[in-house]
Amino acid sequence: MRKTLITTAVSAALMLSACSEQSADTSMTSKTTAEASTMTKTPAAADNVLLTPSPLQYMAPQFDKLKASDYLPAFEQGMLEHKAEIAAITNNTEAATFDNTIVALEKTGAILDRTQRAFFNLTGLISDDNFISVEEQIVPKLTAHQDNIYLDEKLFARIQAIYKNKATLTGEDLRLVEVYYDRFVRSGAKLSDADKTTMRQLNGELAKYETSFSQNVLKSFTDDVIVVEDKAQLDGLSDGDIASLASAAKDAGKTGYMITLVNTTTQPLLSSLKNRDLRKKLWQTSAYRAMETNAPLNIKIAQLRAQKAQLLGYPTWAAYSLGDQMAKNPEAVYGILDDLAPKALVKAKIEAADIQAEIVKDGEDFTLEPWDWAYYAEKVRTAKYDLDDGQVKPYFEMNTVLNDGLFFAMNKLYGITVKPRADLPVWHKDVTAYEIFNQDGSSIGLFYLDPYARQGKRGGAWMDELVSQSFLKNTKPVVYNVLNIPKPAEGQPTLMTFDEVSTMFHEFGHAIHGLYSQVKYPSLAGTLTARDFVEFPSQANEDWSIEPQVLANYAKHYQTGEPIPAELLAKVLKSHTFNQGFGTVEYLAAALLDMEWHSIAAGTEISDVAAFEKQALAKHGLDYTPVAPRYKTTYFSHSFGGGYSAGYYAYLWTEVFAADAFSHMMSQGGLTLENGQKYRDAVLSKGNSQDLMQSYIDFAGKKPSTDALLKRRGLVN
């Protein structure tokens, strides 16, 4: 997942561009650039590292010097400086030009950009009460700051004048003007004064509720845990898993064995736990988490978004949200989801029949429930392919996967090399910093990896940028990847599931999208593309994890170093599409829930989240008890806390691109520097500097088809 910096309404415009989009407070219009340069800084300025550029390579954050007390003063100073910079642009008596308005806007907000990148990235990585307190105080102010930019009549008049004369512009300059104009219009720049007042109210409420939603989800990772006192109940788990649970309990000050949740509905341990009562408890704890705290917020957020969309002239939030995406409208999204749903459900029901037969074979007489699926699916897989995780995981030790798998593949495809940078400060002891180099030895940028789950860190996996690439600002990229692999007991190896291996490759696909950026303007750089394009490079990168040459290089036994036996490797590859009916249905159910929540009209009354979910899934034929949505509403952070509202479909949309791209590369020789360079030049380096479909066509010579996707998911032969 590509995470936007502020997972509230602020991210919708100010931070989706991740470059400190420019602001204009109408109360500041008398300020000049000269006055801005002499503004008095706060008393904390002397030791606040956020107020000046980092002296580290590529301006990497000084994590070792950041203090909780730095953030609020830096935010305040950053907004004050930003307002003055914008006022100087707005009050320029010269006619608006591309250089004195658009380019000038791109150069503003250095302190604010630096502060929000540090703060909003770390809120998901090392959050505590201090972060929560600062977030509650600053998000309303940032929301108002954003509104002062996009609802400023004088500033928009300058942008509109440039837009009307855009015929004189070409290339990246033209693209930037179109992006700015569209963003202002979609933020309400053309509204009446009365409607602008309403817009400010809606944005303020949304910022408050979305922040609370995200904080409640983060809190649930601490509160919604299961402590098991009797070790016998953990029958089926490996000694390493049990030791890890004991270590987690000890770290949390508890006795026994503590199971913490991952962000999805289905939990990894469900595939191994023999105790059905414990499986049920674990599944239900996951599926109904944050229900009391977040259900009222879900309803309120959906209703407020519908009101905002109506104010902007759209029938629903989905219609508004998709207006600047590749899909363009909800009909296109529903079309692809509803087309795939029946095919996936047929596949899932075939899988369910096999699982029910396995339950009977096991001497049981109960009917398959969602907490049974993973456990008995693993038995079916063992029977079908003579393969289980216990056989495979010893060949997927994390450091070997990283160095001999991921970095090996990236070297073969792009010629890059990776060097650990122990001299760079990090935000947690488990984080490793690296520098990435081109084949000719030139430095590309910095990369950080944060692999383990821990308290204070939100669930899931994602990528973000600490510094974005820009020729205008002469900056190189500093990016990071986050995983949530359970940390083993001290001294034990980190043995990964194959899903975790795929996730590592996926997130590095986002990383290279940011690292390989070669764009002038920060608003168009790196991963700042449409949601339904940004997941394409990440999903395309997953497939290299199963490329035979790559897999053979990293799949080695952690104790003996012996390569994975050819027979076992063949089973891994053959079983890759196993359980894809389940995986596709749970994904589609979540994507359709996201769309249905955001397809309500303004004024729609909703009283029961669970009832809404059931009705929405039944509408699309996916109200199928054994397979629950990958995310239920109350912990659906993509939809209600992040930048993917009416956008979770993007993973499927972009998988069409990813599967087609991989198929194209394999037809052209596979893992070669020639393929990598062409893909890097046509897609990864372009960011959002040109039409996104054109970027794909420049690479593959045609638009993508769904044929490779259906084969990738095992839905057709």
XYZ file of C-alpha atoms in Angstrom:
717
model
C 0.000 0.000 0.000
C 1.134 3.514 -0.758
C 0.261 5.476 2.389
C -0.632 9.126 2.182
C 0.924 11.236 4.905
C -2.132 12.494 6.737
C -4.785 9.847 7.054
C -7.584 12.361 7.518
C -9.391 14.832 5.314
C -6.171 16.840 5.159
C -4.651 14.140 2.950
C -7.316 14.625 0.311
C -5.555 17.649 -1.042
C -2.812 19.198 1.057
C -0.824 16.016 1.567
C -1.903 13.700 -1.219
C 0.687 15.559 -3.242
C 3.168 15.031 -0.397
C 4.968 18.249 -1.240
C 3.436 20.800 1.095
C 0.866 22.220 -1.259
C 0.798 25.963 -0.902
C -1.504 27.882 1.392
C -3.146 31.272 1.531
C -4.821 32.615 4.636
C -6.921 35.638 3.726
C -5.983 37.237 7.024
C -2.350 37.244 5.917
C -2.721 38.993 2.574
C -0.919 42.133 3.754
C 2.307 40.235 4.418
C 5.228 40.450 2.017
C 8.131 38.180 1.314
C 10.407 40.528 3.215
C 8.189 40.342 6.269
C 8.107 36.549 5.984
C 11.884 36.390 6.129
C 12.001 38.349 9.376
C 9.256 36.498 11.253
C 10.150 35.772 14.842
C 10.711 32.102 15.439
C 9.502 30.296 18.507
C 11.784 30.027 21.555
C 12.263 26.344 20.755
C 13.854 27.169 17.401
C 17.418 26.807 18.628
C 17.170 23.059 19.222
C 14.164 22.169 17.033
C 15.629 20.169 14.149
C 12.428 20.508 12.126
C 12.937 24.234 11.585
C 16.030 23.844 9.429
C 16.971 21.421 6.638
C 18.548 18.211 7.874
C 22.338 18.145 7.405
C 22.214 14.389 6.747
C 22.610 12.947 3.276
C 19.643 13.804 1.055
C 18.090 15.609 4.044
C 17.178 12.320 5.732
C 15.332 13.092 8.992
C 17.359 13.339 12.189
C 15.339 10.715 14.024
C 17.833 10.641 16.879
C 17.240 14.327 17.614
C 13.471 14.604 17.169
C 11.547 15.335 20.375
C 7.833 15.212 21.052
C 7.971 18.886 22.007
C 9.280 19.801 18.532
C 6.151 19.106 16.535
C 3.596 21.705 17.606
C 6.044 24.649 17.446
C 7.284 23.461 14.055
C 3.746 23.080 12.720
C 2.846 26.569 13.922
C 6.016 28.097 12.494
C 5.584 26.167 9.257
C 2.015 27.349 8.742
C 2.962 30.931 9.579
C 5.799 30.906 7.050
C 3.650 29.154 4.475
C 0.882 31.751 4.766
C 3.313 34.560 4.191
C 4.859 32.865 1.169
C 1.428 32.333 -0.365
C 0.373 35.904 0.395
C 3.403 37.145 -1.523
C 2.290 35.120 -4.560
C -1.343 36.139 -4.268
C -0.552 39.851 -3.876
C 1.936 39.974 -6.725
C 0.827 42.929 -8.856
C 2.236 41.375 -12.008
C -0.043 39.294 -14.212
C -0.160 35.650 -13.236
C 2.363 33.477 -15.060
C 3.427 29.882 -14.802
C 6.677 30.909 -13.112
C 5.402 33.543 -10.682
C 2.420 31.494 -9.554
C 2.621 27.752 -10.226
C 6.377 27.293 -9.913
C 6.417 29.720 -6.995
C 3.781 27.614 -5.252
C 5.900 24.505 -5.749
C 8.742 26.161 -3.851
C 6.795 27.156 -0.746
C 6.255 25.479 2.617
C 9.631 23.941 3.442
C 9.167 23.835 7.229
C 5.587 22.617 7.033
C 6.506 19.915 4.533
C 9.419 18.708 6.659
C 7.310 18.692 9.830
C 4.276 16.904 8.488
C 6.397 14.275 6.756
C 8.194 13.487 9.997
C 5.130 13.623 12.213
C 2.487 11.875 10.125
C 4.855 9.110 9.103
C 5.897 8.442 12.689
C 2.298 8.432 13.963
C 1.874 5.057 12.261
C 5.271 3.750 13.324
C 5.885 4.676 16.967
C 2.622 6.250 18.088
C 2.024 6.969 21.766
C -0.058 9.381 23.839
C 2.181 12.296 22.814
C 1.558 11.672 19.121
C -2.164 11.254 19.703
C -2.320 14.533 21.616
C -0.428 16.458 18.947
C -2.535 14.920 16.185
C -5.766 15.930 17.901
C -4.509 19.497 18.247
C -2.918 19.978 14.834
C -5.291 18.261 12.394
C -8.070 20.867 12.794
C -5.523 23.644 12.247
C -4.066 21.946 9.170
C -7.565 21.426 7.811
C -8.335 25.133 8.184
C -4.937 25.922 6.679
C -5.808 23.753 3.679
C -9.188 25.436 3.276
C -7.510 28.834 3.324
C -5.496 27.727 0.300
C -8.101 26.097 -1.880
C -10.963 28.447 -1.078
C -8.948 31.656 -1.602
C -10.580 33.585 -4.464
C -7.548 35.669 -5.397
C -5.178 32.722 -5.522
C -7.577 30.669 -7.619
C -8.045 33.598 -10.009
C -4.329 33.502 -10.775
C -4.351 29.745 -11.321
C -7.473 29.985 -13.464
C -5.884 32.675 -15.653
C -2.895 30.407 -16.308
C -5.182 27.450 -16.982
C -7.162 29.398 -19.571
C -3.909 30.104 -21.434
C -2.506 26.588 -21.053
C -2.207 26.186 -24.836
C 1.166 27.914 -24.543
C 2.446 25.161 -22.218
C 3.723 21.677 -22.969
C 4.931 18.536 -21.230
C 5.367 18.551 -17.484
C 4.508 22.260 -17.227
C 1.099 21.650 -18.814
C 0.468 18.615 -16.640
C 1.263 20.596 -13.480
C -1.150 23.401 -14.352
C -3.929 20.916 -15.065
C -3.300 19.138 -11.765
C -3.371 22.397 -9.808
C -6.514 23.666 -11.477
C -8.369 20.396 -11.035
C -7.322 20.138 -7.398
C -8.566 23.631 -6.602
C -11.895 23.087 -8.367
C -12.411 19.751 -6.628
C -11.667 21.442 -3.297
C -14.401 24.031 -3.776
C -12.651 27.025 -5.366
C -15.681 27.777 -7.570
C -18.236 27.623 -4.760
C -20.179 30.639 -3.519
C -19.069 32.287 -0.288
C -21.925 30.613 1.582
C -21.041 27.196 0.208
C -17.383 27.776 1.033
C -18.405 28.329 4.639
C -20.294 25.027 4.551
C -17.271 23.335 2.984
C -15.049 24.515 5.831
C -17.518 23.105 8.349
C -17.696 19.743 6.575
C -13.916 19.500 6.270
C -13.491 20.331 9.939
C -15.947 17.653 11.019
C -14.437 15.068 8.682
C -10.945 15.796 9.952
C -12.116 15.249 13.521
C -14.017 12.023 12.864
C -11.408 10.492 10.550
C -8.666 11.193 13.074
C -10.712 9.537 15.828
C -11.408 6.551 13.592
C -7.698 6.029 12.868
C -6.734 6.429 16.520
C -9.379 3.878 17.537
C -8.019 1.368 15.020
C -4.495 1.900 16.305
C -5.737 1.528 19.885
C -7.435 -1.750 18.993
C -4.069 -3.338 18.224
C -3.226 -2.823 21.891
C -6.631 -3.493 23.428
C -8.023 -6.298 21.261
C -5.554 -9.027 22.164
C -6.099 -12.604 23.283
C -4.119 -13.918 26.220
C -3.896 -17.707 26.455
C -2.780 -19.167 29.760
C -2.910 -22.874 28.879
C -0.169 -23.735 26.374
C -2.138 -26.812 25.322
C -4.660 -24.540 23.606
C -1.919 -23.515 21.191
C -1.607 -27.024 19.780
C -0.716 -26.838 16.110
C 1.576 -23.837 16.372
C 5.304 -24.253 15.901
C 7.711 -23.902 18.811
C 8.887 -20.636 17.253
C 5.337 -19.259 17.082
C 4.662 -20.198 20.697
C 7.914 -18.620 21.850
C 6.996 -15.463 19.947
C 3.577 -15.306 21.674
C 5.230 -15.799 25.063
C 7.688 -13.026 24.297
C 4.846 -10.711 23.230
C 3.019 -11.362 26.496
C 6.142 -10.691 28.521
C 6.811 -7.433 26.666
C 3.241 -6.326 27.390
C 3.545 -7.166 31.089
C 1.194 -10.147 30.853
C 1.592 -13.805 31.746
C 1.001 -16.629 29.313
C 0.850 -16.214 25.547
C -0.499 -13.116 23.815
C -2.012 -13.126 20.338
C -2.191 -9.714 18.700
C -4.236 -8.972 15.602
C -3.065 -8.122 12.125
C -5.115 -5.588 10.194
C -7.129 -8.024 8.038
C -10.157 -10.027 9.155
C -8.468 -13.402 8.704
C -5.575 -13.926 11.105
C -2.404 -15.892 10.213
C -2.593 -18.233 13.226
C -6.002 -19.512 12.122
C -4.283 -21.798 9.623
C -2.454 -23.676 12.392
C -4.570 -23.608 15.566
C -6.253 -26.967 16.218
C -8.437 -25.655 19.053
C -11.695 -24.655 17.352
C -12.949 -22.583 20.280
C -9.751 -20.524 20.238
C -10.011 -20.156 16.450
C -13.542 -18.845 16.848
C -12.520 -16.444 19.592
C -9.610 -15.147 17.528
C -11.722 -14.671 14.405
C -14.556 -12.936 16.240
C -12.163 -10.657 18.110
C -10.767 -9.651 14.739
C -14.067 -9.336 12.871
C -15.863 -7.257 15.509
C -13.017 -5.064 16.724
C -13.639 -1.349 17.345
C -17.361 -1.896 16.784
C -18.501 0.260 19.706
C -16.072 3.103 19.068
C -15.968 3.213 15.283
C -19.423 2.157 14.050
C -20.978 5.578 14.863
C -17.972 7.262 13.230
C -18.315 5.146 10.069
C -21.885 6.312 9.604
C -21.051 9.933 10.301
C -18.035 9.950 7.961
C -20.017 8.391 5.104
C -22.843 10.890 5.557
C -20.504 13.893 5.711
C -18.642 12.758 2.606
C -21.957 12.444 0.770
C -22.848 16.004 1.806
C -19.474 17.283 0.635
C -19.864 15.552 -2.727
C -23.327 17.057 -3.172
C -21.967 20.518 -2.389
C -19.399 20.055 -5.168
C -22.032 18.944 -7.665
C -21.600 15.160 -7.494
C -24.403 12.676 -6.702
C -22.223 10.605 -4.341
C -18.779 10.595 -2.766
C -17.853 7.679 -5.035
C -18.623 9.816 -8.089
C -16.546 12.648 -6.652
C -13.657 10.448 -5.535
C -13.383 8.708 -8.910
C -13.536 11.925 -10.922
C -9.742 12.300 -11.039
C -8.901 8.598 -11.191
C -8.315 6.341 -14.185
C -11.683 4.626 -13.646
C -13.462 8.028 -13.929
C -16.859 6.895 -12.558
C -18.512 4.358 -10.209
C -20.142 2.506 -13.090
C -16.729 1.457 -14.415
C -15.718 0.188 -10.973
C -18.927 -1.691 -10.294
C -18.637 -3.153 -13.788
C -15.265 -4.785 -13.187
C -16.091 -5.866 -9.605
C -19.484 -7.345 -10.500
C -18.034 -9.070 -13.544
C -15.447 -10.883 -11.452
C -17.636 -11.581 -8.388
C -19.651 -14.546 -9.727
C -16.534 -16.200 -11.190
C -14.733 -15.822 -7.873
C -17.702 -17.070 -5.864
C -17.980 -20.225 -7.982
C -14.292 -20.874 -7.313
C -14.728 -20.183 -3.569
C -17.671 -22.586 -3.306
C -15.646 -25.328 -4.983
C -12.916 -24.667 -2.414
C -15.522 -24.715 0.367
C -16.772 -28.124 -0.756
C -13.230 -29.492 -0.581
C -12.850 -28.001 2.885
C -16.173 -29.429 4.095
C -15.060 -32.853 2.857
C -11.818 -32.425 4.819
C -13.834 -31.569 7.959
C -15.802 -34.806 7.576
C -12.609 -36.709 6.894
C -11.259 -35.272 10.155
C -14.147 -36.962 11.999
C -16.093 -33.741 12.633
C -19.734 -33.031 11.829
C -19.929 -29.216 11.990
C -20.629 -26.936 9.048
C -17.799 -24.790 7.742
C -17.563 -21.408 9.472
C -15.188 -18.524 8.635
C -12.857 -19.405 11.536
C -12.477 -22.922 10.098
C -11.531 -21.960 6.563
C -7.809 -21.268 6.954
C -7.177 -24.313 9.161
C -8.870 -26.820 6.887
C -7.731 -25.101 3.695
C -4.208 -25.797 4.890
C -5.128 -29.463 5.235
C -6.571 -29.473 1.729
C -3.435 -27.856 0.386
C -1.300 -30.430 2.167
C -3.374 -33.216 0.640
C -3.448 -31.711 -2.858
C 0.122 -30.577 -3.083
C 1.783 -32.464 -0.223
C 2.787 -29.027 1.030
C 2.331 -27.019 4.203
C 3.826 -23.902 5.761
C 5.890 -25.990 8.144
C 7.775 -27.406 5.176
C 8.193 -24.103 3.365
C 8.944 -21.496 6.040
C 12.437 -22.796 6.901
C 13.415 -21.848 3.341
C 12.170 -18.275 3.707
C 14.415 -16.694 6.336
C 13.853 -12.944 6.223
C 17.412 -11.703 5.661
C 17.975 -14.262 2.930
C 14.685 -13.354 1.260
C 15.647 -9.695 1.410
C 19.229 -9.934 0.195
C 19.256 -13.018 -2.019
C 15.682 -12.652 -3.208
C 14.411 -9.089 -3.417
C 17.718 -7.249 -3.838
C 19.008 -10.004 -6.150
C 15.977 -9.633 -8.421
C 16.277 -5.856 -8.440
C 19.955 -6.148 -9.384
C 19.153 -8.478 -12.268
C 16.321 -6.269 -13.504
C 17.694 -2.781 -12.854
C 21.389 -3.258 -12.105
C 21.085 -1.653 -8.678
C 23.125 -2.494 -5.599
C 22.169 -1.939 -1.981
C 24.459 -0.882 0.868
C 23.438 -0.842 4.567
C 23.897 2.569 6.193
C 24.347 1.927 9.910
C 25.507 5.539 10.337
C 22.045 6.955 9.610
C 19.693 7.384 12.575
C 16.443 5.399 12.533
C 13.141 5.666 14.425
C 13.361 2.198 16.054
C 16.097 -0.320 16.726
C 14.494 -2.831 14.344
C 14.781 -0.436 11.385
C 17.650 -0.696 8.880
C 18.737 2.111 6.555
C 20.205 1.461 3.102
C 21.597 3.461 0.213
C 20.608 2.406 -3.310
C 23.078 2.710 -6.198
C 22.738 2.538 -9.978
C 24.799 0.109 -12.023
C 27.319 2.884 -12.773
C 27.835 3.494 -9.045
C 25.818 6.716 -8.851
C 23.580 7.078 -5.815
C 19.810 6.914 -6.325
C 18.550 7.595 -2.809
C 17.958 6.158 0.663
C 15.686 3.310 1.719
C 14.565 2.249 5.216
C 12.990 -1.092 6.142
C 10.844 -1.537 9.273
C 9.884 -5.237 9.229
C 8.401 -6.228 12.597
C 5.041 -5.807 14.313
C 5.052 -3.989 17.664
C 2.803 -1.969 19.931
C 2.374 1.618 18.774
C 2.690 0.596 15.128
C -0.383 0.296 12.980
C -1.109 -2.963 11.171
C -0.560 -3.803 7.544
C 2.235 -2.927 5.181
C 2.952 0.311 3.359
C 5.462 2.624 1.730
C 5.932 6.359 2.014
C 8.429 9.068 1.227
C 10.368 11.031 3.835
C 11.873 13.207 1.081
C 10.523 13.182 -2.469
C 12.576 13.488 -5.639
C 12.456 16.831 -7.477
C 14.778 18.457 -9.999
C 13.203 21.821 -9.116
C 14.225 21.480 -5.454
C 17.333 19.426 -6.214
C 16.198 16.664 -3.860
C 16.775 12.932 -4.043
C 14.292 10.377 -2.704
C 14.309 9.042 0.842
C 11.674 6.299 1.160
C 10.699 3.536 3.546
C 8.824 0.229 3.629
C 6.847 -1.102 6.573
C 5.883 -4.729 7.203
C 4.266 -6.343 10.235
C 6.000 -9.699 10.490
C 5.695 -11.234 13.973
C 9.035 -10.788 15.694
C 10.543 -14.101 16.808
C 11.906 -14.720 20.278
C 15.407 -13.372 20.796
C 18.028 -15.436 19.012
C 15.513 -17.149 16.746
C 15.391 -16.687 12.949
C 12.578 -14.780 11.258
C 10.888 -17.397 9.092
C 8.366 -15.924 6.692
C 5.176 -17.235 5.142
C 4.996 -17.011 1.388
C 2.343 -14.283 1.739
C 4.847 -12.238 3.754
C 7.461 -12.792 1.062
C 5.012 -11.489 -1.559
C 4.249 -8.470 0.621
C 7.953 -7.636 0.925
C 8.292 -7.651 -2.867
C 5.041 -5.673 -3.212
C 6.104 -2.841 -0.947
C 9.499 -2.562 -2.593
C 7.634 -2.076 -5.864
C 6.290 1.124 -4.311
C 9.782 1.970 -3.087
C 11.377 1.788 -6.535
C 8.493 3.870 -7.906
C 9.607 6.602 -5.520
C 13.331 5.956 -5.881
C 13.408 5.935 -9.691
C 11.423 9.154 -10.089
C 12.944 11.600 -12.591
C 10.505 14.493 -12.429
C 10.982 18.239 -12.135
C 8.035 19.238 -9.977
C 7.458 17.678 -6.538
C 3.674 17.649 -7.000
C 4.091 15.193 -9.888
C 6.983 13.088 -8.603
C 7.323 9.478 -7.563
C 4.208 7.727 -6.313
C 1.953 10.803 -6.499
C -0.249 9.263 -9.165
C -3.896 8.247 -9.200
C -4.762 5.559 -6.633
C -5.780 3.219 -9.434
C -2.328 3.434 -10.953
C -0.043 3.652 -7.921
C -0.629 0.005 -6.958
C 0.460 -1.173 -10.419
C 4.262 -1.012 -9.845
C 3.905 -2.667 -6.449
C 1.776 -5.551 -7.693
C 3.989 -5.983 -10.742
C 6.970 -6.395 -8.427
C 5.280 -9.253 -6.544
C 5.615 -11.580 -9.510
C 9.405 -11.528 -9.376
C 9.169 -13.407 -6.071
C 8.044 -16.527 -7.959
C 10.295 -16.142 -10.987
C 12.229 -19.460 -10.914
C 15.697 -17.885 -11.055
C 14.886 -15.565 -8.157
C 13.070 -18.150 -6.078
C 15.901 -20.644 -6.430
C 18.393 -18.006 -5.284
C 16.696 -17.115 -1.998
C 14.710 -20.217 -1.025
C 17.434 -21.838 1.074
C 17.163 -23.649 4.375
C 18.043 -21.290 7.199
C 20.058 -23.963 9.059
C 21.853 -25.830 6.287
C 21.899 -23.282 3.484
C 20.720 -26.012 1.128
C 18.550 -24.804 -1.777
C 14.905 -25.708 -1.638
C 14.530 -29.173 -3.211
C 13.350 -29.072 -6.818
C 10.299 -31.148 -5.946
C 9.295 -28.819 -3.103
C 9.926 -25.763 -5.278
C 7.649 -27.225 -7.944
C 4.943 -27.677 -5.303
C 5.315 -24.060 -4.157
C 4.884 -22.824 -7.714
C 2.018 -25.193 -8.443
C 0.155 -24.180 -5.273
C 0.578 -20.457 -5.903
C -3.024 -20.056 -7.087
C -4.441 -22.268 -4.326
C -7.341 -20.736 -2.364
C -7.674 -17.884 -4.849
C -11.458 -18.176 -4.814
C -11.382 -17.283 -1.125
C -8.788 -14.548 -1.622
C -10.664 -12.967 -4.501
C -14.053 -13.085 -2.779
C -12.775 -11.559 0.471
C -11.094 -8.788 -1.519
C -14.133 -8.106 -3.731
C -16.396 -8.044 -0.666
C -14.234 -5.343 0.913
C -13.990 -3.349 -2.318
C -17.758 -3.459 -2.780
C -18.343 -2.451 0.848
C -16.094 0.544 0.279
C -18.025 1.489 -2.868
C -21.457 1.015 -1.290
C -20.617 3.140 1.763
C -19.606 5.909 -0.610
C -22.498 5.504 -3.037
C -25.106 6.778 -0.596
C -26.798 10.071 -1.406
C -26.680 13.028 0.965
C -29.311 12.690 3.663
C -29.334 8.877 3.683
C -30.178 7.557 7.139
C -28.136 4.581 8.383
C -28.538 3.180 11.878
C -26.753 -0.182 11.848
C -23.313 -0.832 10.368
C -23.675 -4.636 10.402
C -27.045 -4.446 8.635
C -25.598 -2.098 6.012
C -22.728 -4.521 5.392
C -25.065 -7.500 5.005
C -27.369 -5.657 2.612
C -24.473 -4.339 0.519
C -22.903 -7.777 0.115
C -26.249 -9.424 -0.691
C -26.829 -6.813 -3.410
C -23.728 -8.057 -5.211
C -24.194 -11.752 -4.474
C -21.313 -11.948 -1.997
C -23.201 -12.427 1.266
C -21.464 -15.769 1.697
C -20.990 -16.726 5.342
C -17.750 -18.753 5.125
C -15.873 -15.863 3.476
C -15.972 -12.478 5.223
C -14.700 -9.216 3.701
C -10.957 -8.760 4.024
C -11.760 -5.640 6.038
C -15.016 -4.999 7.805
C -16.241 -1.453 8.150
C -15.080 -0.614 11.672
C -11.388 -1.310 10.941
C -11.358 -0.513 7.216
C -8.552 2.028 7.436
C -8.061 2.262 3.673
C -11.613 3.516 3.320
C -12.347 5.519 6.470
C -8.962 6.586 7.763
C -6.760 6.809 4.697
C -6.748 8.061 1.140
C -8.551 5.094 -0.448
C -12.204 5.995 0.121
C -14.136 4.616 -2.875
C -10.668 3.525 -3.929
C -10.010 0.055 -2.543
C -10.999 -1.319 -5.956
C -7.639 0.067 -7.141
C -5.791 -3.105 -6.162
C -7.842 -5.092 -8.670
C -7.793 -2.350 -11.291
C -4.017 -2.110 -11.153
C -3.580 -5.885 -10.979
C -4.805 -5.896 -14.571
C -1.819 -3.674 -15.430
C 0.558 -5.718 -13.253
C -0.387 -9.104 -14.686
C -0.295 -7.775 -18.240
C 3.081 -6.097 -17.665
C 4.658 -9.229 -16.209
C 3.304 -11.326 -19.057
C 4.752 -8.817 -21.522
C 8.171 -8.859 -19.838
C 8.276 -12.634 -19.767
C 7.510 -12.685 -23.490
C 10.467 -10.351 -24.005
C 13.038 -12.392 -22.102
C 11.936 -12.028 -18.480
C 14.433 -10.909 -15.855
C 16.761 -8.778 -17.992
C 18.348 -5.366 -17.698
C 16.777 -4.415 -21.028
C 13.268 -5.095 -19.722
C 13.999 -3.329 -16.453
C 15.397 -0.232 -18.138
C 12.433 0.058 -20.501
C 9.963 -0.281 -17.627
C 11.959 2.142 -15.494
C 12.105 4.748 -18.265
C 8.483 4.450 -19.398
C 6.676 4.000 -16.085
C 8.679 4.263 -12.875
C 10.566 7.449 -13.725
C 7.517 9.397 -14.897
C 5.487 9.796 -11.730
C 2.374 11.747 -12.687
C 4.193 13.940 -15.219
C 2.178 12.609 -18.158
C -1.024 10.710 -18.908
C -0.818 7.467 -16.934
C -2.284 5.204 -19.583
C 0.204 6.651 -22.036
C 3.010 5.661 -19.669
C 1.793 2.073 -19.818
C 1.393 2.135 -23.591
C 4.921 3.533 -23.922
C 6.113 0.458 -22.044
C 3.962 -2.376 -23.423
C 2.873 -0.919 -26.758
C -0.820 -1.374 -25.964
C -3.458 -1.036 -23.274
C -3.597 -3.925 -20.785
C -6.112 -6.769 -21.075
C -7.676 -8.877 -18.298
C -6.479 -12.205 -19.719
C -3.282 -12.347 -17.668
C -5.159 -11.316 -14.504
C -7.590 -14.229 -14.697
C -4.683 -16.644 -15.155
C -2.704 -14.952 -12.360
C -5.568 -15.547 -9.934
C -6.158 -19.076 -11.166
C -9.724 -18.281 -12.220
C -9.105 -19.646 -15.723
C -6.617 -22.156 -17.031
